[in-house]
XYZ file of C-alpha atoms in Angstrom:
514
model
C 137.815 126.578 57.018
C 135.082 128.945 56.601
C 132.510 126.592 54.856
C 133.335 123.958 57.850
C 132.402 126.784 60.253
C 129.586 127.508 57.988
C 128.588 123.926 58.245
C 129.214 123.553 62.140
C 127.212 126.629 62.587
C 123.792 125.252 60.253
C 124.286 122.106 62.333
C 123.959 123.509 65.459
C 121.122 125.733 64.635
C 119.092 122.942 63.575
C 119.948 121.125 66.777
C 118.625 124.346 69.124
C 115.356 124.137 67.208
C 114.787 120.774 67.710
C 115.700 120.845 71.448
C 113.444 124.059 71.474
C 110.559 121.948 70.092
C 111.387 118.812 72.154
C 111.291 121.199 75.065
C 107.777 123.407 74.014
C 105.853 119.682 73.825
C 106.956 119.081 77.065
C 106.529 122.651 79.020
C 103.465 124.066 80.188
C 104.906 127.292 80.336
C 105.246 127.571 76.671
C 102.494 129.265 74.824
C 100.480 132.472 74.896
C 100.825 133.971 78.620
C 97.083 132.895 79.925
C 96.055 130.613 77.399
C 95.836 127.090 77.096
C 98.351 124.510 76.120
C 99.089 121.529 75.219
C 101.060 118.958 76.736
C 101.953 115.449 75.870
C 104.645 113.487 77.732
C 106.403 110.399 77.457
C 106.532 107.633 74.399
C 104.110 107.329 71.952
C 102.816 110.852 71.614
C 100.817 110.607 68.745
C 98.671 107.974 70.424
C 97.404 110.363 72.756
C 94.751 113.088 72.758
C 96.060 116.205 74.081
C 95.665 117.612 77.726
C 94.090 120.916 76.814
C 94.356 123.026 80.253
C 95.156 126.747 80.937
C 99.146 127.421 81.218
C 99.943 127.834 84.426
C 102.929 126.980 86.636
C 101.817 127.555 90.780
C 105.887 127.392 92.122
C 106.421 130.467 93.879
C 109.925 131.680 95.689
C 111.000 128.143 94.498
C 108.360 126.440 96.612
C 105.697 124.177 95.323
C 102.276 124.679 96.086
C 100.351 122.081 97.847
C 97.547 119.841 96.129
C 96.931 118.333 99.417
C 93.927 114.926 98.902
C 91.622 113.961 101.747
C 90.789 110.172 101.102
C 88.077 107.974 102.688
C 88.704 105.052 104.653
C 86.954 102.218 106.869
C 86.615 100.819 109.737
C 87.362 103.427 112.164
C 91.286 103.699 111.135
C 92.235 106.804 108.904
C 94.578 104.461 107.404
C 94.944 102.677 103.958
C 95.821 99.198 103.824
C 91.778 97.645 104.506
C 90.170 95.049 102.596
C 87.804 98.502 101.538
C 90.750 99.938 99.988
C 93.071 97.755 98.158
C 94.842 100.451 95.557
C 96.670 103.223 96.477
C 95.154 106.011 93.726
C 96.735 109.364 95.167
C 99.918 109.941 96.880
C 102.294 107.160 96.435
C 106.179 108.010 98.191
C 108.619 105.935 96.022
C 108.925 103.834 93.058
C 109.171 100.510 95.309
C 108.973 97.462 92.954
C 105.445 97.311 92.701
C 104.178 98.190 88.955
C 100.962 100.015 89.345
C 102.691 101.881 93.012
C 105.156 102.888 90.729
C 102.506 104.387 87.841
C 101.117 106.094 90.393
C 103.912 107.574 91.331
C 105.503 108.714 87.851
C 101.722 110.528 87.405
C 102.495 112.198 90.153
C 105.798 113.602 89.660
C 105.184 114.396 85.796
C 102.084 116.852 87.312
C 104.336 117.766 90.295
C 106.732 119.024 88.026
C 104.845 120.317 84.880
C 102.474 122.087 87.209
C 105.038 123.469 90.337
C 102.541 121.588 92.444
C 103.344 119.244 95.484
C 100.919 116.013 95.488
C 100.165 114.613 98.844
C 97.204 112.639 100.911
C 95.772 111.448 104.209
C 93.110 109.482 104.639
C 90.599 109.817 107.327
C 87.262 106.986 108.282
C 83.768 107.110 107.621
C 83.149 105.847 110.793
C 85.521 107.415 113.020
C 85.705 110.361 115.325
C 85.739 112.704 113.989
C 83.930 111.344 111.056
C 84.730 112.080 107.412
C 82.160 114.259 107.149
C 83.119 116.297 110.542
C 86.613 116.252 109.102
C 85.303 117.986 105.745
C 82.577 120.454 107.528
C 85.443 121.017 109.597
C 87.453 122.339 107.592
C 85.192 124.159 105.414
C 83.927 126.268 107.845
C 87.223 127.216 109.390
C 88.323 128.567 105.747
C 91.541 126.224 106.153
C 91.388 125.065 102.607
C 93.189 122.419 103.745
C 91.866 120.160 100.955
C 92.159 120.796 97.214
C 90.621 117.396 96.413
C 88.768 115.192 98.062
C 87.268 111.679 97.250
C 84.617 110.250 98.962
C 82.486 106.721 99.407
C 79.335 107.260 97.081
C 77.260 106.093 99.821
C 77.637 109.087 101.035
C 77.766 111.512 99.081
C 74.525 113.259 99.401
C 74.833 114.024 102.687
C 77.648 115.923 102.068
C 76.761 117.800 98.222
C 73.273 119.182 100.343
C 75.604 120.717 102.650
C 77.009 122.747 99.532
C 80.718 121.751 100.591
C 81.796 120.414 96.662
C 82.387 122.863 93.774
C 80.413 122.550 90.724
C 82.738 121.083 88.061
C 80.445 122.120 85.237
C 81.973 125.774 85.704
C 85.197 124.254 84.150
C 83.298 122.211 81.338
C 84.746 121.711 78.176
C 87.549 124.862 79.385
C 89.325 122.907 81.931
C 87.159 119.617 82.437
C 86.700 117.853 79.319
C 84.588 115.820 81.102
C 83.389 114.143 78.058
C 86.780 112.902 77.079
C 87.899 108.973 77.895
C 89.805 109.771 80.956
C 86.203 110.467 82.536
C 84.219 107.883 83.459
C 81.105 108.160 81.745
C 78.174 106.403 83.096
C 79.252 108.086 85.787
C 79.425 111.780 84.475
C 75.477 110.760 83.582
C 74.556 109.418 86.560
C 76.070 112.194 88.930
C 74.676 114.875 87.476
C 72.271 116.530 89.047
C 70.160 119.111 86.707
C 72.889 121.206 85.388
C 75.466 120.505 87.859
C 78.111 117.698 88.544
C 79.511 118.054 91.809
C 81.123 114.582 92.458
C 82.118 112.108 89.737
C 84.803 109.429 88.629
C 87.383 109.310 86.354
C 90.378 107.416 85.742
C 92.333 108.847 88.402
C 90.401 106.489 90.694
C 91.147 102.660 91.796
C 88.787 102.079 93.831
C 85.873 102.562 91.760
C 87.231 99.858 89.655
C 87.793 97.557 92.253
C 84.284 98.111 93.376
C 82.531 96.647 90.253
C 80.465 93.197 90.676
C 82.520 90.610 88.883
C 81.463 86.680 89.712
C 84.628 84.242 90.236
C 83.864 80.260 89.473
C 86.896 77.545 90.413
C 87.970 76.008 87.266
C 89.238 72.776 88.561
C 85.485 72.124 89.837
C 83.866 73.171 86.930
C 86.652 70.850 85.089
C 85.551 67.987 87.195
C 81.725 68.119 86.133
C 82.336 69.514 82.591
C 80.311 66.243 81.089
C 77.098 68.276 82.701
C 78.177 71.558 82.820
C 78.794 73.938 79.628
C 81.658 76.426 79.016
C 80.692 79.706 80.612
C 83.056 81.629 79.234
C 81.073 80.777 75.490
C 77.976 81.339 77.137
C 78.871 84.888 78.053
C 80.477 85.180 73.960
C 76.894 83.820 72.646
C 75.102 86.175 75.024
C 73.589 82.788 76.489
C 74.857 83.587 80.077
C 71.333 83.941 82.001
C 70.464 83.447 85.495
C 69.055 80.059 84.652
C 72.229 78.310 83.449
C 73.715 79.992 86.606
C 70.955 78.567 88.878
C 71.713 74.851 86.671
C 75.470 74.625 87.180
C 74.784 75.758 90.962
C 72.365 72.302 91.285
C 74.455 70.338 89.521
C 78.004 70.805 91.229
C 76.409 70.946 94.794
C 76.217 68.459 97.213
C 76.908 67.141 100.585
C 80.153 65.991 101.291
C 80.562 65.208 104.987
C 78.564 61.805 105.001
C 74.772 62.963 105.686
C 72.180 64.019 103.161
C 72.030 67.824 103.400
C 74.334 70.838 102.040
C 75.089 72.795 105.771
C 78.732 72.842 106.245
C 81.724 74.215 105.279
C 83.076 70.608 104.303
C 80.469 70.388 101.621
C 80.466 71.606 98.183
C 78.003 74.692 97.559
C 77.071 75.940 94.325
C 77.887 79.851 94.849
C 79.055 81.779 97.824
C 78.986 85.147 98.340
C 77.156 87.872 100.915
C 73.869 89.566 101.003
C 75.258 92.361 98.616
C 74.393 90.074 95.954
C 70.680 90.907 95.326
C 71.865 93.867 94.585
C 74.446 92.647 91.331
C 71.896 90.428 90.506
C 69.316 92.970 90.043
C 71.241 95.291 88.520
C 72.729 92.528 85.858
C 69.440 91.704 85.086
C 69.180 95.075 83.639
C 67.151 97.509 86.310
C 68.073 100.259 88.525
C 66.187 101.772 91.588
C 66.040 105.129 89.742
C 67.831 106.908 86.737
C 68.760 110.897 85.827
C 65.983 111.770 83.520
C 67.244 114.234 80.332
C 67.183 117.052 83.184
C 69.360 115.858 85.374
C 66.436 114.954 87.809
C 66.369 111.694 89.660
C 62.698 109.290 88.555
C 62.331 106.298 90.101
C 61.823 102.934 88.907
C 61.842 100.783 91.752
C 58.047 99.808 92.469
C 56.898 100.431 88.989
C 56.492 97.284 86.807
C 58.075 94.150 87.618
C 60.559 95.386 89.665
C 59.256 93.826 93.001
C 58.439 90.489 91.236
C 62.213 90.584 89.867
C 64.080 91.428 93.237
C 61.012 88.690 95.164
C 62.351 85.587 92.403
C 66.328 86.991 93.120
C 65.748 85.962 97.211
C 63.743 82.756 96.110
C 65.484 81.187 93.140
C 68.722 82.424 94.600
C 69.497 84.059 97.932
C 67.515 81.161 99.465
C 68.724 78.351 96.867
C 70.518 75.349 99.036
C 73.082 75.771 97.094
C 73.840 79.384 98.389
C 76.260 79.667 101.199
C 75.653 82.987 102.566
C 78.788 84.428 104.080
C 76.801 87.025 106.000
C 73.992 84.751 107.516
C 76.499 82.029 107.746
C 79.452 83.503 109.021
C 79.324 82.152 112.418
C 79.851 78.767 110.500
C 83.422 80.021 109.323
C 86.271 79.608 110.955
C 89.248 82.242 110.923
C 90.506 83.746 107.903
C 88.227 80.943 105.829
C 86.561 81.387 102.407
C 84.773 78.527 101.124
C 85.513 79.288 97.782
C 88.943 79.542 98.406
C 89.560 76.693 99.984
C 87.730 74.843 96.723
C 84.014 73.850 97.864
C 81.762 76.126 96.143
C 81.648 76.589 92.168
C 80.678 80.500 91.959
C 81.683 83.205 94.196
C 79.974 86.330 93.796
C 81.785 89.421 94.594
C 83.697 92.446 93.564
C 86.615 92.874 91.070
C 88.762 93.747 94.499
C 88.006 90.472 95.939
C 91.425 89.461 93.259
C 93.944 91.143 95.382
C 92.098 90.316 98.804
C 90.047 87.323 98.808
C 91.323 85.503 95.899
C 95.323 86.306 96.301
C 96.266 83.328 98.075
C 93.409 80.331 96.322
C 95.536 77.666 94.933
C 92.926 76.217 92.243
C 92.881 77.981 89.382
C 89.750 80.599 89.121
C 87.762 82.055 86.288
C 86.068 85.076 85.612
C 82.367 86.207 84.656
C 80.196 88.664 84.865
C 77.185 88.014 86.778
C 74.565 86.884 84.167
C 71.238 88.606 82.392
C 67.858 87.448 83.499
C 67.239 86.226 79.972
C 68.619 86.099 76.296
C 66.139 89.144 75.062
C 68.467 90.732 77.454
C 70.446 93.119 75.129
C 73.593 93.707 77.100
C 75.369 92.796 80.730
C 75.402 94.525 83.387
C 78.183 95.218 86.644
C 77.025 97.216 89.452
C 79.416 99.790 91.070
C 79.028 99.057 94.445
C 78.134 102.194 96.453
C 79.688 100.785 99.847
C 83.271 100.392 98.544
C 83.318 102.859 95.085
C 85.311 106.165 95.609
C 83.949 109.263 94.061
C 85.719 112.347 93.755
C 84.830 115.974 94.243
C 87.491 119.708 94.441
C 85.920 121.326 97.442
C 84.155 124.501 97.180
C 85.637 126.906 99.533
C 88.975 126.221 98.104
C 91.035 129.782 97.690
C 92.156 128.611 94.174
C 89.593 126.201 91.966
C 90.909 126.843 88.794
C 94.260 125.291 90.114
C 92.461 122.625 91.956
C 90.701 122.033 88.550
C 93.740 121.648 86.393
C 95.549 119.325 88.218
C 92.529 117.392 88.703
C 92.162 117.173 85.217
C 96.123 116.591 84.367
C 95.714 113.800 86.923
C 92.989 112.412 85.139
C 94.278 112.881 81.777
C 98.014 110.924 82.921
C 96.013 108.389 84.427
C 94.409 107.563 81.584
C 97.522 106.851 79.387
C 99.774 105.713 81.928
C 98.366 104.242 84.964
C 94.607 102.750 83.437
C 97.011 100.498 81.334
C 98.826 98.731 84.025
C 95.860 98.539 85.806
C 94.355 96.400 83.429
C 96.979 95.016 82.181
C 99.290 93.983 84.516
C 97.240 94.367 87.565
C 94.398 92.627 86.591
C 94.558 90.604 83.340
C 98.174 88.962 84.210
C 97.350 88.731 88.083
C 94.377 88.332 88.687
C 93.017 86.562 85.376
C 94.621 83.653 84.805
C 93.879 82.875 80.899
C 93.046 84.352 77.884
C 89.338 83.858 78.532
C 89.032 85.289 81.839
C 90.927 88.909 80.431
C 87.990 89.153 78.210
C 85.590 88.537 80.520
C 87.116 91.357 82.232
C 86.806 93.798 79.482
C 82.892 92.688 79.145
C 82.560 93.536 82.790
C 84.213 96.651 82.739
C 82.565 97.868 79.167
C 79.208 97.181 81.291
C 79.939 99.226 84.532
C 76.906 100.575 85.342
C 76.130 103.998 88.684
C 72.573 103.448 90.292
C 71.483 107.170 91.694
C 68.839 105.104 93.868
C 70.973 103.517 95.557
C 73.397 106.466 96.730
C 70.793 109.599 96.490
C 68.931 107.732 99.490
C 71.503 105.502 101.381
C 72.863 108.667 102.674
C 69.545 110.466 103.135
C 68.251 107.148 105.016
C 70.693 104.598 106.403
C 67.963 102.392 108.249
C 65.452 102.492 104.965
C 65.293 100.683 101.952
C 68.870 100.037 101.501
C 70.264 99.893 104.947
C 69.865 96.687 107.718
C 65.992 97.118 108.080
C 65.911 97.091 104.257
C 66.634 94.933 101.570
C 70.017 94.275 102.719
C 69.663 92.380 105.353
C 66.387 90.688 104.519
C 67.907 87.150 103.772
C 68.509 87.240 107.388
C 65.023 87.013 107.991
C 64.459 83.981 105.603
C 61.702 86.191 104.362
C 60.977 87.225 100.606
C 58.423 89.625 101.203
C 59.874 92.415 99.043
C 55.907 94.355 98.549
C 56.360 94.535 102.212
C 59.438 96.372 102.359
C 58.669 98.139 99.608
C 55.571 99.314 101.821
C 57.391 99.708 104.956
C 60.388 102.184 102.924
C 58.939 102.843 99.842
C 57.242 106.004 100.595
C 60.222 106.993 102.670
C 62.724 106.270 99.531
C 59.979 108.461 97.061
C 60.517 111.286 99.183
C 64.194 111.169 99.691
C 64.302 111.225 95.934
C 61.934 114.486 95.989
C 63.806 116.148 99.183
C 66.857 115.786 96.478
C 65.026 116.753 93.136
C 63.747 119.986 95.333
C 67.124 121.301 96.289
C 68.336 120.314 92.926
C 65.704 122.867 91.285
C 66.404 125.424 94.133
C 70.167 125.165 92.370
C 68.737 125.649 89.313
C 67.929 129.584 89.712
């Protein structure tokens, strides 16, 4: 009797330990009082690199403390549900059938409950009233602290770091913010620095960034239909032979009238590649330039207007933008009827656009599409390239009047961390290469395009700064409107205009600096 006591005893020891150590991985409150833990939930532990973030646990009296997220929206409703916005990437209510809703949502309540925080969000416009930037000025100035995170539309971001209303993040470098790990979007981290500071970034706690990236779409059945004369794209990309020339040939070849005259000019016809005015911009970015880069010191230099940049974006609106076999939704878009998308509805080969356009545009197209990214300019090209589109990407930035930024900085950074592990995966996965990609090729494609994202500071350091300039509807936007190519005149009309923009920002940046 005593050695089965004995036994019974050992047995359950070794049980309490082992629930003690399930219990430790799994509990941010174990550890050193004040120092940092980690914490690694779920299956498959060992894959993961551990969240490394100061122990902490904000429940007090039994109440959770609020992690409250402004988001942007569009379109003059502070609503989600737009074409701007087609993820929901904070608070999500209930696991309701929907897989990456439901990832979401797990994140959330793993944090919630590690942390003794409560998650939730409200969105509010861009271009409403009040605006978002009202709505944030508003609040900082009262002291509310309403806001412990707050993401924002990178075209506008400038307007509102000058106004010193985001925290530097490089105060929790490397102690809270690993910002160098994989759950932080790197190009990014580079190109939203600015000298030593970060004060908005991305990292996989975001959607919309990812939905924002140029991707170009082309129908399969049409390409099926001339693919005597036409080569496989998808090899062309593999054999780094995907250049704006053998775009420019399929677009000639596949096009033509098809409504009984002799010209391409309706919607009945077939058109070689549809897509907006937005497109000069993928183009010249997949080509390999930028309108400026952050130098080694976090400055902002300029490219655009310096080489062959002019001559590059002038042969974009020529070869391209004015090609008759581009169907300009923008310039044509009185030509559309209701709810119609020519490349939808099967009568253009290409459609260039943004990875999004899958859940929006492309959800209910019958023929079967393929994906690309858009091509290089040439084959000395070295790599592709996919512009994050500053009109629809999210940023995100903890405000800097909060009353608690170390908090605001941890969960941030759990978020981040879950995200990458748990949510990322059915994004891409599911979400994307199930959904929206319909073969083995096109999933690939996707993983080229998303290896390649690529941040353009000149672009969103003077959008903001200038909406009618260089990049807004007097600019290079809107100049296929005009049937005009005459980039060296814009570049006269805005370019000194842009150069100081660029300075005003580089000044304040070095006034930060002291």
């Amino acid at each position: 009797m005593k050695k089965l006591l004995t036994l019974c005893l050992a047995v359950l020891m070794v049980l309490t330990a082992a629930v003690t150590m399930l219990v430790s991985c799994h509990n941010p409150d174990h550890g050193d009082e004040g120092g940092n833990t980690t914490i690694i939930p779920g299956e498959n532990d060992g894959d993961r690199i551990p969240l490394d973030v100061p122990n902490k646990n904000y429940e007090v009296n039994g109440e959770k403390t609020q992690y409250h997220i402004l988001e942007w929206a569009a379109g003059g409703q502070n609503a989600p549900g737009q074409s701007w916005i087609a993820w929901e990437e904070g608070d999500v209510e209930a696991e309701d059938g929907d897989m990456l809703g439901s990832a979401v949502f797990r994140r959330n309540a793993w944090v919630e409950q590690q942390f003794g925080v409560e998650i939730t969000k409200e969105y509010c416009s861009v271009d409403g009233n009040p605006s978002f930037k009202t709505r944030v000025f508003n609040d900082a100035t009262t002291t509310s602290n309403e806001f412990q995170l707050i993401t924002l539309r990178t075209l506008n971001i400038i307007e509102l770091i000058q106004e010193d209303l985001y925290l530097d993040m490089n105060l929790y470098k490397d102690t809270i913010l690993h910002t160098d790990q994989p759950w932080w979007v790197q190009d990014a981290v580079r190109s939203f620095t600015l000298g030593s500071h970060l004060y908005v970034t991305s990292s996989e706690m975001l959607l919309r960034d990812k939905g924002a990236t140029s991707t170009l779409y082309f129908n399969q059945y049409l390409a099926k239909d001339y693919e005597e004369d036409l080569p496989n794209f998808f090899e062309l990309v593999d054999n780094m032979e995907w250049t704006i020339d053998r775009m420019i040939d399929a677009c000639e070849i596949v096009a033509h009238p098809n409504d009984g005259d002799d010209e391409i000019n309706t919607t009945d016809d077939v058109w070689g590649i549809s897509g907006g005015d937005d497109t000069v911009y993928y183009l010249f970015n997949s080509y390999g330039y930028k309108f400026a880069h952050i130098d080694d010191f976090g400055y902002i230099e300029y490219d655009f207007g310096k080489g062959d940049t002019i001559v590059v974006m002038q042969d974009i609106f020529l070869d391209v933008m004015y090609g008759d076999f581009y169907f300009n939704t923008h310039l044509n878009s009185s030509m559309l009827e209701e709810g119609q998308n020519i490349f939808v509805d099967g009568n253009s080969l290409f459609s260039s656009g943004l990875v999004k356009d899958t859940t929006t545009k492309m959800k209910n197209m019958q023929d079967l599409y393929g994906i690309l990214p858009h091509p290089m300019l040439d084959e000395d090209q070295e790599t592709y390239s996919s512009l994050v589109w500053v009109h629809h990407d999210s940023s995100l930035g903890i405000p800097r009047y909060v009353a608690d930024p170390e908090m605001c900085a941890i969960i941030l950074e759990a978020l981040s961390w879950e995200s990458y592990y748990s949510v990322s995966p059915i994004f891409y996965d599911t979400i994307l290469y199930n959904r929206a990609a319909k073969d083995e090729d096109s999933k690939r494609m996707l993983k080229i395009i998303f290896d390649a994202r690529s941040y353009d500071p000149g672009q969103y350091y003077d959008s903001g700064t200038n909406p009618s300039g260089l990049h807004g509807n007097d600019g290079l936007l809107r100049l296929t409107g005009s049937g005009s190519a005459d980039i060296a005149g814009k570049w006269a009309q805005f370019g000194g205009a842009a150069e100081e923009n660029m300075k005003e920002v580089n000044n304040w940046v070095a006034g930060n600096e002291d």
